[in-house]
XYZ file of C-alpha atoms in Angstrom:
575
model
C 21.478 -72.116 -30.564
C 19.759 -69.046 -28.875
C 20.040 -67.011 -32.156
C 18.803 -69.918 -33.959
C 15.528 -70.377 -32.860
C 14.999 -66.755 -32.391
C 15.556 -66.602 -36.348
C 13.221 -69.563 -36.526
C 9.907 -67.218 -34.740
C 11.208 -64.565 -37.135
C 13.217 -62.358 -34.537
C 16.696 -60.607 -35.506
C 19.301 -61.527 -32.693
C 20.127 -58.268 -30.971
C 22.924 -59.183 -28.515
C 22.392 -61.377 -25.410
C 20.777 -59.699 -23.164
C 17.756 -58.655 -25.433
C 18.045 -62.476 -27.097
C 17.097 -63.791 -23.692
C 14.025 -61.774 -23.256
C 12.810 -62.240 -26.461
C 13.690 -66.107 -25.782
C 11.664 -65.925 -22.856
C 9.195 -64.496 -24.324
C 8.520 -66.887 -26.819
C 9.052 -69.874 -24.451
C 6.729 -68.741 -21.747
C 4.405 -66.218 -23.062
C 5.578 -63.563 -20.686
C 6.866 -60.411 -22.164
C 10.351 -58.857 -20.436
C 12.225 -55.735 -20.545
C 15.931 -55.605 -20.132
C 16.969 -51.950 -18.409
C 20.084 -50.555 -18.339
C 20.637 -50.305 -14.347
C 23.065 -47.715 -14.563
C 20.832 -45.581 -16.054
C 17.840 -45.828 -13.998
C 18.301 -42.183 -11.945
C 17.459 -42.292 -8.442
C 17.725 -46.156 -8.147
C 13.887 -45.938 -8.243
C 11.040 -47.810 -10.701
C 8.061 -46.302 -10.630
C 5.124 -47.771 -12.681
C 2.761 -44.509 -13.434
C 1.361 -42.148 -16.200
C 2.884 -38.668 -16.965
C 1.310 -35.360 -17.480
C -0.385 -35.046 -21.423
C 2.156 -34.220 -23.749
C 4.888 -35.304 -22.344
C 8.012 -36.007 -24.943
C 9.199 -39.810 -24.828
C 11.913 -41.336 -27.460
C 11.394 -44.860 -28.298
C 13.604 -47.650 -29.306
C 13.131 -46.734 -32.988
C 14.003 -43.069 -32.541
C 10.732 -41.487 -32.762
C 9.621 -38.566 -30.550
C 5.969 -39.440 -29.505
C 3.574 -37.236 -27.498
C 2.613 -39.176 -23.816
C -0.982 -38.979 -23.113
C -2.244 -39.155 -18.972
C -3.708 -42.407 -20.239
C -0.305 -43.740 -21.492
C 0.943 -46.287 -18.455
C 4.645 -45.751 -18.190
C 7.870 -47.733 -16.405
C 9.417 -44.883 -14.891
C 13.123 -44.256 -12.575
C 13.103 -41.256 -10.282
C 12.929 -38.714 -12.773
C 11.406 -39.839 -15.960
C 10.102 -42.327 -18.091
C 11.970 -45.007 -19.725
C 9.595 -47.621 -21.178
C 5.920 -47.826 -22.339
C 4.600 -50.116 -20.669
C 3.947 -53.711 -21.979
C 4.540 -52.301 -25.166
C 7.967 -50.558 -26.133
C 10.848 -49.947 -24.285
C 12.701 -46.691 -24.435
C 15.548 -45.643 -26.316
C 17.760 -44.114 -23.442
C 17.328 -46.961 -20.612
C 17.638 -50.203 -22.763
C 20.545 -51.955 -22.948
C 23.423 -51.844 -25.017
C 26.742 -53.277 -25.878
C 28.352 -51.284 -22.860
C 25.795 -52.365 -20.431
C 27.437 -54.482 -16.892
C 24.437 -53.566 -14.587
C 21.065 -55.425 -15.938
C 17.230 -54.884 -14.129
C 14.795 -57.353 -14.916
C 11.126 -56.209 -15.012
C 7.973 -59.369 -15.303
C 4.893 -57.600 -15.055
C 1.327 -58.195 -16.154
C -0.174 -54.807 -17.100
C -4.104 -54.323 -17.718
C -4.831 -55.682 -21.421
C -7.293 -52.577 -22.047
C -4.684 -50.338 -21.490
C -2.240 -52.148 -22.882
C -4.207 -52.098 -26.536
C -5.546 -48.633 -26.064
C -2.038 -47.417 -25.900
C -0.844 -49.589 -29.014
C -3.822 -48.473 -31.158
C -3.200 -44.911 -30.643
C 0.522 -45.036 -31.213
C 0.183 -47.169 -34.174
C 2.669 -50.172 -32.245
C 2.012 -53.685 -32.697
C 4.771 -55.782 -30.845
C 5.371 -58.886 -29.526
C 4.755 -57.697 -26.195
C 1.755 -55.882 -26.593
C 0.223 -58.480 -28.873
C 0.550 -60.718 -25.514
C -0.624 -58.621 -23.306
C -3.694 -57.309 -25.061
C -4.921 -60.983 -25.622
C -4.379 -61.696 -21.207
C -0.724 -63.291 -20.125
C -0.438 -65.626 -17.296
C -0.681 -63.356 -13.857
C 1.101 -66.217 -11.747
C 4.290 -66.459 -14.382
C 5.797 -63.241 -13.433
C 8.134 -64.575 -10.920
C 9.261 -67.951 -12.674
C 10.107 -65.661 -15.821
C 12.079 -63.349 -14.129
C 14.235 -65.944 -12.854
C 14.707 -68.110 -16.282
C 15.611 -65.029 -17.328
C 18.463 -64.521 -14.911
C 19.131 -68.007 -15.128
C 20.262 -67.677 -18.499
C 21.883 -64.426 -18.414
C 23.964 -66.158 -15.762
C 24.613 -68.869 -17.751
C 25.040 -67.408 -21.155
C 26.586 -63.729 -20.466
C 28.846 -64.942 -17.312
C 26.451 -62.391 -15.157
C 26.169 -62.560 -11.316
C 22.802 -62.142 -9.851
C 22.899 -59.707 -7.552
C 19.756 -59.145 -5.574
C 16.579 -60.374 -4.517
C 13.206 -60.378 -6.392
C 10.578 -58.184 -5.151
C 7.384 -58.886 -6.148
C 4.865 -56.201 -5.395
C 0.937 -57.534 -6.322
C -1.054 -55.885 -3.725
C -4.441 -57.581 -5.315
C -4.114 -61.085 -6.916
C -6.046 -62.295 -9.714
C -8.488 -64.691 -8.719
C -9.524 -68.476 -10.561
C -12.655 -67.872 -12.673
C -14.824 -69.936 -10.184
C -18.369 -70.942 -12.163
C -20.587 -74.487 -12.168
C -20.488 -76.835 -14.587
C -23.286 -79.824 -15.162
C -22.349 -83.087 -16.480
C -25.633 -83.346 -18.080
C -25.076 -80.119 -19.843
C -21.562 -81.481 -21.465
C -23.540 -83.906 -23.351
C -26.426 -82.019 -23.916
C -24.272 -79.464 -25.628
C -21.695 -81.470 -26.984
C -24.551 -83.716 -28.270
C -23.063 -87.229 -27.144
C -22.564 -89.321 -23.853
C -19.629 -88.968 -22.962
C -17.994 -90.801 -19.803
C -18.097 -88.883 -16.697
C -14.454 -90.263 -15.826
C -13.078 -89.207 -19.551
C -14.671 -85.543 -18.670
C -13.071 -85.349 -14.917
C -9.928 -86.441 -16.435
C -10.256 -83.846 -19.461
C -11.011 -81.160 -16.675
C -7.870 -82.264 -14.626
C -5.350 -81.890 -17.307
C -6.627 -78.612 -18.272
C -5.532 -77.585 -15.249
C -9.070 -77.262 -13.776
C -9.605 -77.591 -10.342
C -13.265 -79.014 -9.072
C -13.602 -77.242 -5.764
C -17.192 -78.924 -4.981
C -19.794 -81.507 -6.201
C -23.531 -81.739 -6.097
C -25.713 -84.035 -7.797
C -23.954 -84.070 -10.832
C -22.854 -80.023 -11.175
C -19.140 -79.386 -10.303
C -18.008 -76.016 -8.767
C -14.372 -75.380 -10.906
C -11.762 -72.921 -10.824
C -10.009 -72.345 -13.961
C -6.525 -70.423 -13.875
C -6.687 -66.947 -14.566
C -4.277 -67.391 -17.387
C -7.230 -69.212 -19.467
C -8.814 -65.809 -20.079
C -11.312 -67.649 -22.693
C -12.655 -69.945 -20.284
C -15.224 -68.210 -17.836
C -18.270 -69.723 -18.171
C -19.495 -73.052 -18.460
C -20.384 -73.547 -22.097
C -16.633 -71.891 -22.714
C -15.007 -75.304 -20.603
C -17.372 -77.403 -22.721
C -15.857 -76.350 -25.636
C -12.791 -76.885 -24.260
C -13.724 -80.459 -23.556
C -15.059 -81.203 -26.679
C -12.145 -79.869 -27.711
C -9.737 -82.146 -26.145
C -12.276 -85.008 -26.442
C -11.922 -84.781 -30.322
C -14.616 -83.288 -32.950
C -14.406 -86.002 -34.717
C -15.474 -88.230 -32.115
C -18.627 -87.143 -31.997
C -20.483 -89.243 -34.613
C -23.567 -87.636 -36.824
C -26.656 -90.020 -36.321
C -28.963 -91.015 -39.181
C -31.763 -89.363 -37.956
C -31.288 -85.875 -36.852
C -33.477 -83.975 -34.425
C -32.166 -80.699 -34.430
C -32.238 -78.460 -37.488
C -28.207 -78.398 -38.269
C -28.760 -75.315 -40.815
C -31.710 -74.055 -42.676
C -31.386 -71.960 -45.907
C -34.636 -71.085 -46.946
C -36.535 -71.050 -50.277
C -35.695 -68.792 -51.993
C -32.039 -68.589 -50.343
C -31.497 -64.857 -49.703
C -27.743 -65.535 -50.484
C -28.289 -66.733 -53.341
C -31.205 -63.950 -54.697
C -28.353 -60.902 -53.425
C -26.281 -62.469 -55.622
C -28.441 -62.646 -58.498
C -28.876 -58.736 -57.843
C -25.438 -57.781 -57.749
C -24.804 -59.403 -60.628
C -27.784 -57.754 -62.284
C -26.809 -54.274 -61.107
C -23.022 -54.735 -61.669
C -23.993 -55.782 -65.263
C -25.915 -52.386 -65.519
C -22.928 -50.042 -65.006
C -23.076 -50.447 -61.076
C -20.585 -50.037 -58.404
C -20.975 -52.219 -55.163
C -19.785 -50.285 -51.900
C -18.948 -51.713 -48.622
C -19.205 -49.233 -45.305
C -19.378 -49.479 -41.979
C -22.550 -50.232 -39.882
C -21.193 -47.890 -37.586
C -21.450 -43.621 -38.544
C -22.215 -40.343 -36.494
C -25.191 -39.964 -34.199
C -25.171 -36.296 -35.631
C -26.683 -37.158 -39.018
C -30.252 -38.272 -37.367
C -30.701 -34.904 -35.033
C -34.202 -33.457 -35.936
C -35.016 -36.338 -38.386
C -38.750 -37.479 -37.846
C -38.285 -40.359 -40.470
C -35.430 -41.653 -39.016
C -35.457 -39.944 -35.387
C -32.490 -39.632 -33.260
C -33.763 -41.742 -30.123
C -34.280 -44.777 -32.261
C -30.294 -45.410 -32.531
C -28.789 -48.179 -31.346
C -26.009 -46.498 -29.606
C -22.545 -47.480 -29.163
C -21.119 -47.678 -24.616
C -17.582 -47.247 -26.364
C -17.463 -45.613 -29.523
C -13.941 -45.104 -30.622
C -15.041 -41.804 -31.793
C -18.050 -39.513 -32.056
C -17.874 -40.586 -35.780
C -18.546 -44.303 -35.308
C -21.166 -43.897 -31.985
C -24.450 -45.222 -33.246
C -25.919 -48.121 -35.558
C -26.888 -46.932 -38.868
C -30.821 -46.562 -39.608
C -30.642 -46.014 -43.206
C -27.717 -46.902 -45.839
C -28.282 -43.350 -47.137
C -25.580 -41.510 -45.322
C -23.147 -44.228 -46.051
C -24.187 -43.524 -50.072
C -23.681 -40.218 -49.743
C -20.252 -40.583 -48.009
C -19.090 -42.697 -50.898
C -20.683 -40.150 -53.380
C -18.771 -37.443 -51.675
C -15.330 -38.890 -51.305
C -15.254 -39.534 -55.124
C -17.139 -35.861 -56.370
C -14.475 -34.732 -54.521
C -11.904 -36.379 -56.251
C -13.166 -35.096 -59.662
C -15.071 -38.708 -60.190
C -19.514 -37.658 -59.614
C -20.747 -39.263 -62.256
C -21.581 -42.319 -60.104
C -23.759 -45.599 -60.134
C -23.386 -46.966 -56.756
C -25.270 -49.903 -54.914
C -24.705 -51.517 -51.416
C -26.356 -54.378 -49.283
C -26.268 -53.997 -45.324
C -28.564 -54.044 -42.601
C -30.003 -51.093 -40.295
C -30.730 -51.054 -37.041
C -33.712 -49.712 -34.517
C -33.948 -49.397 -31.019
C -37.510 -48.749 -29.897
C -38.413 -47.528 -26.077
C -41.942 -49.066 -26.015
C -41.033 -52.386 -26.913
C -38.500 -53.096 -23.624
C -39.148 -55.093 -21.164
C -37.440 -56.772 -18.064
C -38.192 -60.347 -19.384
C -36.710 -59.990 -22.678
C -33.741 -56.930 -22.530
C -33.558 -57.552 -26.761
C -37.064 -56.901 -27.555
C -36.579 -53.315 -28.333
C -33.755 -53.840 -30.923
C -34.376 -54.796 -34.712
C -32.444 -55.259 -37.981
C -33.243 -55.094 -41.466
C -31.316 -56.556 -44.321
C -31.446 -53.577 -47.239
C -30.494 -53.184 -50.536
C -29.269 -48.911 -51.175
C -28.850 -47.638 -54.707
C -28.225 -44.523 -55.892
C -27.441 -42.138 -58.933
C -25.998 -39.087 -59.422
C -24.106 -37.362 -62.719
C -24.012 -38.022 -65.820
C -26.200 -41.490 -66.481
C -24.816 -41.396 -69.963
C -21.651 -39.955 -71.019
C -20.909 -38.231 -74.520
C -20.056 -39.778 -77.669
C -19.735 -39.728 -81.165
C -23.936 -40.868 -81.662
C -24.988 -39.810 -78.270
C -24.901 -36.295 -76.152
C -24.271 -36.718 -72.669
C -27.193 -37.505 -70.475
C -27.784 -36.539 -66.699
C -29.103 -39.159 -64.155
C -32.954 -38.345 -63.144
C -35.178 -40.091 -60.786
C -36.631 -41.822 -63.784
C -32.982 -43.275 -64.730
C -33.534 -44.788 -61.299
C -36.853 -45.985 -61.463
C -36.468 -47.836 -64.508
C -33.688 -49.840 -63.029
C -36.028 -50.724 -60.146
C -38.303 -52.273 -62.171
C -35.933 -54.165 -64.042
C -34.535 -55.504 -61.126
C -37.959 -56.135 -59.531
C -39.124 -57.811 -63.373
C -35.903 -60.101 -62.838
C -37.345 -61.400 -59.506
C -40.668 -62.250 -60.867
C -42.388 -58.962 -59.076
C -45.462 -57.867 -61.298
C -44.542 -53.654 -60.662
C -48.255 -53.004 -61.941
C -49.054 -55.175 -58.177
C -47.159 -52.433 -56.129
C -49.097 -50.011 -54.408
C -47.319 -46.296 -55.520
C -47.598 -43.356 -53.102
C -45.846 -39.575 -52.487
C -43.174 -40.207 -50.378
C -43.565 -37.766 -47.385
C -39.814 -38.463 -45.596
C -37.312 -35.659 -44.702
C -34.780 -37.986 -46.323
C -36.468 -36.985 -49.582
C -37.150 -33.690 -51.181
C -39.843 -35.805 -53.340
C -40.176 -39.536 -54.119
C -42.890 -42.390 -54.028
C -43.205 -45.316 -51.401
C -44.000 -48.571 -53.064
C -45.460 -50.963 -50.806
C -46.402 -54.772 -51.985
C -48.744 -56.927 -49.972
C -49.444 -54.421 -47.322
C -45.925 -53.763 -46.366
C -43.699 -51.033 -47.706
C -41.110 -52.209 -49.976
C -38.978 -49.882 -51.301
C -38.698 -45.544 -50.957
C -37.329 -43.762 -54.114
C -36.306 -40.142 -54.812
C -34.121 -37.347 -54.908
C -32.037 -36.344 -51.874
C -33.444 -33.714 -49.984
C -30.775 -30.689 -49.710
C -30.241 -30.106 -46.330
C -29.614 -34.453 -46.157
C -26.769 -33.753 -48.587
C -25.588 -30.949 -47.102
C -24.747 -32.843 -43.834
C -22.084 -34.782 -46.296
C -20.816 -31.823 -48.585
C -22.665 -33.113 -51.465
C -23.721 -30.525 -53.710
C -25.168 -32.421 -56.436
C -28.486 -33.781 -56.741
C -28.520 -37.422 -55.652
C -30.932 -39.952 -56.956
C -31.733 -42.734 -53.867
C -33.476 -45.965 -53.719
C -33.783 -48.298 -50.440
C -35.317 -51.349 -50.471
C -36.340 -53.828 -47.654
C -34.566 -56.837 -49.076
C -35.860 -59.362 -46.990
C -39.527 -58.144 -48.363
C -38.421 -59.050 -51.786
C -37.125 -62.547 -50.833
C -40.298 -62.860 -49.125
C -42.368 -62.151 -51.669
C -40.957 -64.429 -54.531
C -41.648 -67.415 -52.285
C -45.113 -66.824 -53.838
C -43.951 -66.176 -57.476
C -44.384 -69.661 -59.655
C -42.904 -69.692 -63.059
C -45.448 -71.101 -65.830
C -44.695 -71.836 -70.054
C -47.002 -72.247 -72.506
C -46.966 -72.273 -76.164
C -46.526 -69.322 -78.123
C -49.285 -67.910 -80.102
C -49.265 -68.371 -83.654
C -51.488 -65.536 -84.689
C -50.271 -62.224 -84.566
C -50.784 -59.290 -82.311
C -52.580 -56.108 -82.907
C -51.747 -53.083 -81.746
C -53.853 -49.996 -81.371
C -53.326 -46.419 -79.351
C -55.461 -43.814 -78.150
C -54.797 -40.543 -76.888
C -56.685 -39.214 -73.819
C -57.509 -36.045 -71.814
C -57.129 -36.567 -67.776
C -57.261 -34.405 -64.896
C -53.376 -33.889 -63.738
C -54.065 -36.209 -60.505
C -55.301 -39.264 -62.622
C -52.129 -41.630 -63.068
C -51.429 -44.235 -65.194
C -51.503 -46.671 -63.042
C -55.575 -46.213 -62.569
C -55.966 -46.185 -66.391
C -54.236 -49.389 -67.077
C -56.512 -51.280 -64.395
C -59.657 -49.760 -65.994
C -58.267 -50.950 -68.957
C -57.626 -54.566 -67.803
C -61.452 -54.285 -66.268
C -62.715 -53.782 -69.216
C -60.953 -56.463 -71.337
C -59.205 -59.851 -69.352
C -59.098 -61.714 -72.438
C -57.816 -60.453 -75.617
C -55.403 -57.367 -73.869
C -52.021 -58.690 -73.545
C -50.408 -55.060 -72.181
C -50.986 -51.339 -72.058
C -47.842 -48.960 -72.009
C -47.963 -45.120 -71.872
C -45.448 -43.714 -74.378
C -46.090 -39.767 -74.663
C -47.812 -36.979 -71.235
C -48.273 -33.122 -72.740
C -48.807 -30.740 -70.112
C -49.254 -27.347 -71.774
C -50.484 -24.363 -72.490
C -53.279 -25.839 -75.349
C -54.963 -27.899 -73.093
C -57.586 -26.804 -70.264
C -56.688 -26.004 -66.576
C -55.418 -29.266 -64.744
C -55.773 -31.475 -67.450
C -52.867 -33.440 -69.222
C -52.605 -35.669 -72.186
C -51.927 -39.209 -71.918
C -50.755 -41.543 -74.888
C -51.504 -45.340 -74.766
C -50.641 -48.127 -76.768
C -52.168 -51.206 -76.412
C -51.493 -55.067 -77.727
C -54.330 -57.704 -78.658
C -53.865 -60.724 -79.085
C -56.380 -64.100 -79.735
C -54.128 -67.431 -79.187
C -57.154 -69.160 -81.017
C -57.803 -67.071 -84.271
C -56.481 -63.716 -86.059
C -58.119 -60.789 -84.884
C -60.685 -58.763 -87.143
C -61.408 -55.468 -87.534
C -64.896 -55.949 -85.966
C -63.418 -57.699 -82.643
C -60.637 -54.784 -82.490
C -63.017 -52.128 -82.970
C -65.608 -54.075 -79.737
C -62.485 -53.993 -77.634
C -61.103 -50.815 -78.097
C -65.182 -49.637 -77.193
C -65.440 -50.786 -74.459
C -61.569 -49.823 -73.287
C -62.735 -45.742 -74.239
C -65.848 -45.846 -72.539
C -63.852 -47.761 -68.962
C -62.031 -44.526 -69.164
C -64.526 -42.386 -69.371
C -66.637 -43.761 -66.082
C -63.856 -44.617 -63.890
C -61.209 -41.974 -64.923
C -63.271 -38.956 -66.488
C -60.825 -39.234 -69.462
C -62.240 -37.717 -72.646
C -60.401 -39.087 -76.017
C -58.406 -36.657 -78.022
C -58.836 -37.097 -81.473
């Protein structure tokens, strides 16, 4: 019957000794090791660590290396089980074994996983001990486990227990206030139903006082050590459902807002997946080392980690950058760098001046961000088509695709050099006032810090700006024209600083009603023209909704858009 419902939690029968303390185990919580008496030297246990390095065998044969962190069950001369997690190979029982020693413990859970994670074991025992067993069952599983071996393997019980626990755990002793079990659970509930909730969890109420109770929960409930932790447990036992939902609701129960940012990510991963893209996922976590002697993304601005698992993983990220260029070196490396890559995620800031006593979260912030990058070959060879490297441009133009698809009028954006160590050169597009988005090409040194050798095309974007900013976007149809458009172009000579952008407003100042667009299709920079000038080529639609244009009205508007250029932009037409 043993056997049977050991097969029935998934456990192999052994032989039964080792069947009891896996039954045990599963019928009280409490792990158990079996030792083979006569092979404890010295007649001794001794629960300690051993010196780094030490060699220990386990039950499954393997040599492993002991760390002075490692807490070990130990006889007079050496170890013979790692404690609360696997037992050793020459001290566990066998088929020979007549002399048996019991050992109940409860062993510190940090330890306990600590040791687990960095020898890769996940038992029964440790996955019990990690998660807090019940510190008062030692005893009573000690002796069910006797029990049984007396009963089951015709064994004699030989000697006394002896308990050593030289500092008891304590209840978890906190106040609870009846007013805040139905303010949280959101109902009025019966004080007698809650004390009689709170007495069959085991829960003892030590004092009252105007309606707060002073409990003491057993240390076993190691979940339940604060007072909104045994309110949950109420409600629990009370029932969920028994809590009705009233008509009228006063509390907001969730709030998505319009536009739902869910919903608007989605829409761009769709968009960028259909453009060739890759979506990564990495870790928020990544090496305080990559911001030293970073003025755009200083060091001391880091959310750091109290217990990093390594100095790999000891700060919050500030940028999704390294994380891109991670990904973009693991696959270069792997003979795969012709890469479109995008990733959502959000960065975190600590700032010094903004702490303060009253609020101890006021210097941390999050942004939700939206990383893309390029790097390779943009378009690869074929039979109509040579192959094509990836440029900032290839970049660009899929950020303003993807800002187009969210309604964003790119002309609205405010462009500027991007001056970021990040960056060896990019522009900073800011819309409303605040900065939206940086684009550019990884500086050197940033890629160096990853092994990435070639160039990198990056784009971050604040994507909680963008959702932002389409609250205000309004979608409008009309009719289409039925007269046709015109189109006209016109070359012109600029001083090198002059950008498009500044021509196409002039141009819009000088005609709101009949210009429909203005695109810039050819720049010469050479050695024909004068000293820091450059050659820009226009074209620009017309269109009347009410009549066909003539030559008369095409002739007034272009006019008026040559001499615009002339006064605001000291552009001189090229004939």
């Amino acid at each position: 019957w043993m056997q049977n419902c050991l097969r029935a939690a998934g456990i192999n029968p052994k032989n039964n000794l080792v069947d009891i303390t896996n039954f045990v185990l599963f019928e009280l919580g409490q792990p158990l090791h079996a030792f083979d008496a006569a092979k404890i030297e010295g007649r001794e246990v001794v629960v300690r660590t051993c010196a780094e390095g030490t060699p220990f065998v386990t039950l499954d044969g393997v040599e492993r290396k002991l760390t002075d962190k490692d807490l070990m069950i130990c006889s007079a001369e050496r170890p013979m089980c790692i404690a609360g997690v696997f037992g050793g190979l020459d001290s566990g029982v066998s088929d020979t074994t007549t002399d048996v020693f019991i050992e109940s413990a409860y062993f510190n859970p940090v330890w306990v996983r600590k040791t687990a994670k960095r020898f890769g074991l996940n038992t029964d025992s440790s996955f019990r001990f990690e998660r807090g067993v019940d510190p008062n069952m030692q005893v009573y599983a000690a002796k069910r486990a006797a029990l049984l071996m007396k009963e089951l393997a015709g064994g004699t019980i030989s000697s006394d227990i002896t308990d050593i626990y030289p500092a008891p755990i304590a209840d978890f002793v906190f106040d609870i206030s009846l007013a805040r079990v139905n303010a949280l659970i959101g109902k009025e509930i019966p004080e007698e139903t809650v004390r009689t909730i709170i007495a069959a969890l085991e829960v003892k109420v030590l004092a009252e006082k105007e309606g707060v109770l002073t409990v003491a929960v057993p240390p076993y409930r190691v979940d339940v050590q604060r007072e909104a932790d045994l309110i949950e447990d109420i409600l629990r036992i009370y029932g969920y459902n028994n809590v009705e939902v009233p008509r009228q609701v006063r509390s907001t129960l969730s709030y998505a807002p319009k536009p739902d940012r869910s919903k608007l990510m989605n829409l761009a991963a769709d968009f960028l997946t259909a453009n060739g893209f890759t979506e990564i996922m990495s870790n928020s976590l990544t090496k305080a080392v990559y911001y030293e002697g970073l003025t755009s993304c200083p060091a001391d601005r880091c959310v750091r980690i109290l217990n990093p698992l390594s100095a790999d993983l000891n700060v919050m990220r500030q940028t999704l950058l390294f994380n891109m260029l991670e990904a973009v070196a693991l696959n270069a490396n792997r003979r795969n760098g012709d890469l479109c890559l995008y990733e959502f995620g959000n960065c975190y800031f600590y700032d010094e001046a903004k702490r303060s006593e009253e609020n101890r979260l006021a210097a941390y912030s999050e942004e939700y961000r939206l990383a893309i990058a390029v790097t390779g070959v943009s378009t690869p060879q074929s039979w109509n088509a040579k192959p094509e490297k990836a440029s900032f441009f290839t970049l660009r133009a899929v950020a303003e695709k993807l800002l187009r698809r969210f309604g964003i009028d790119i002309y609205a954006l405010k462009t500027e050099p991007l001056e970021s160590d990040l960056f060896s050169e990019g522009l900073s597009m800011s819309l409303n006032g605040k900065e939206l988005l940086q684009i550019g090409s990884v500086a050197a040194k940033i890629r160096r810090l990853t092994d990435v050798k070639q160039e990198v095309y990056y784009l971050e974007m604040n994507f909680d700006a963008l959702v932002k900013s389409t609250k205000k976007q309004k979608i409008a149809a009309e009719e289409l024209s039925k007269f046709p458009e015109v189109k006209r172009d016109l070359a012109l000579l600029v001083d090198k600083q002059v950008t498009f952008a500044a021509l196409r407003d002039a141009a819009f100042a000088a005609e709101r009603k009949l210009l429909k667009s203005v695109s810039l299709f050819d720049v010469y920079e050479g050695d024909k023209l004068p000293e820091g000038k450059k050659s820009y080529a226009l074209s620009f639609i017309l269109e009347d909704k009410t009549r066909t244009l003539d030559d008369k009205t095409i002739e007034r508007v272009m006019s008026n858009l040559t001499r615009q250029f002339e006064q605001r932009c000291g552009a001189q037409v090229r004939a």
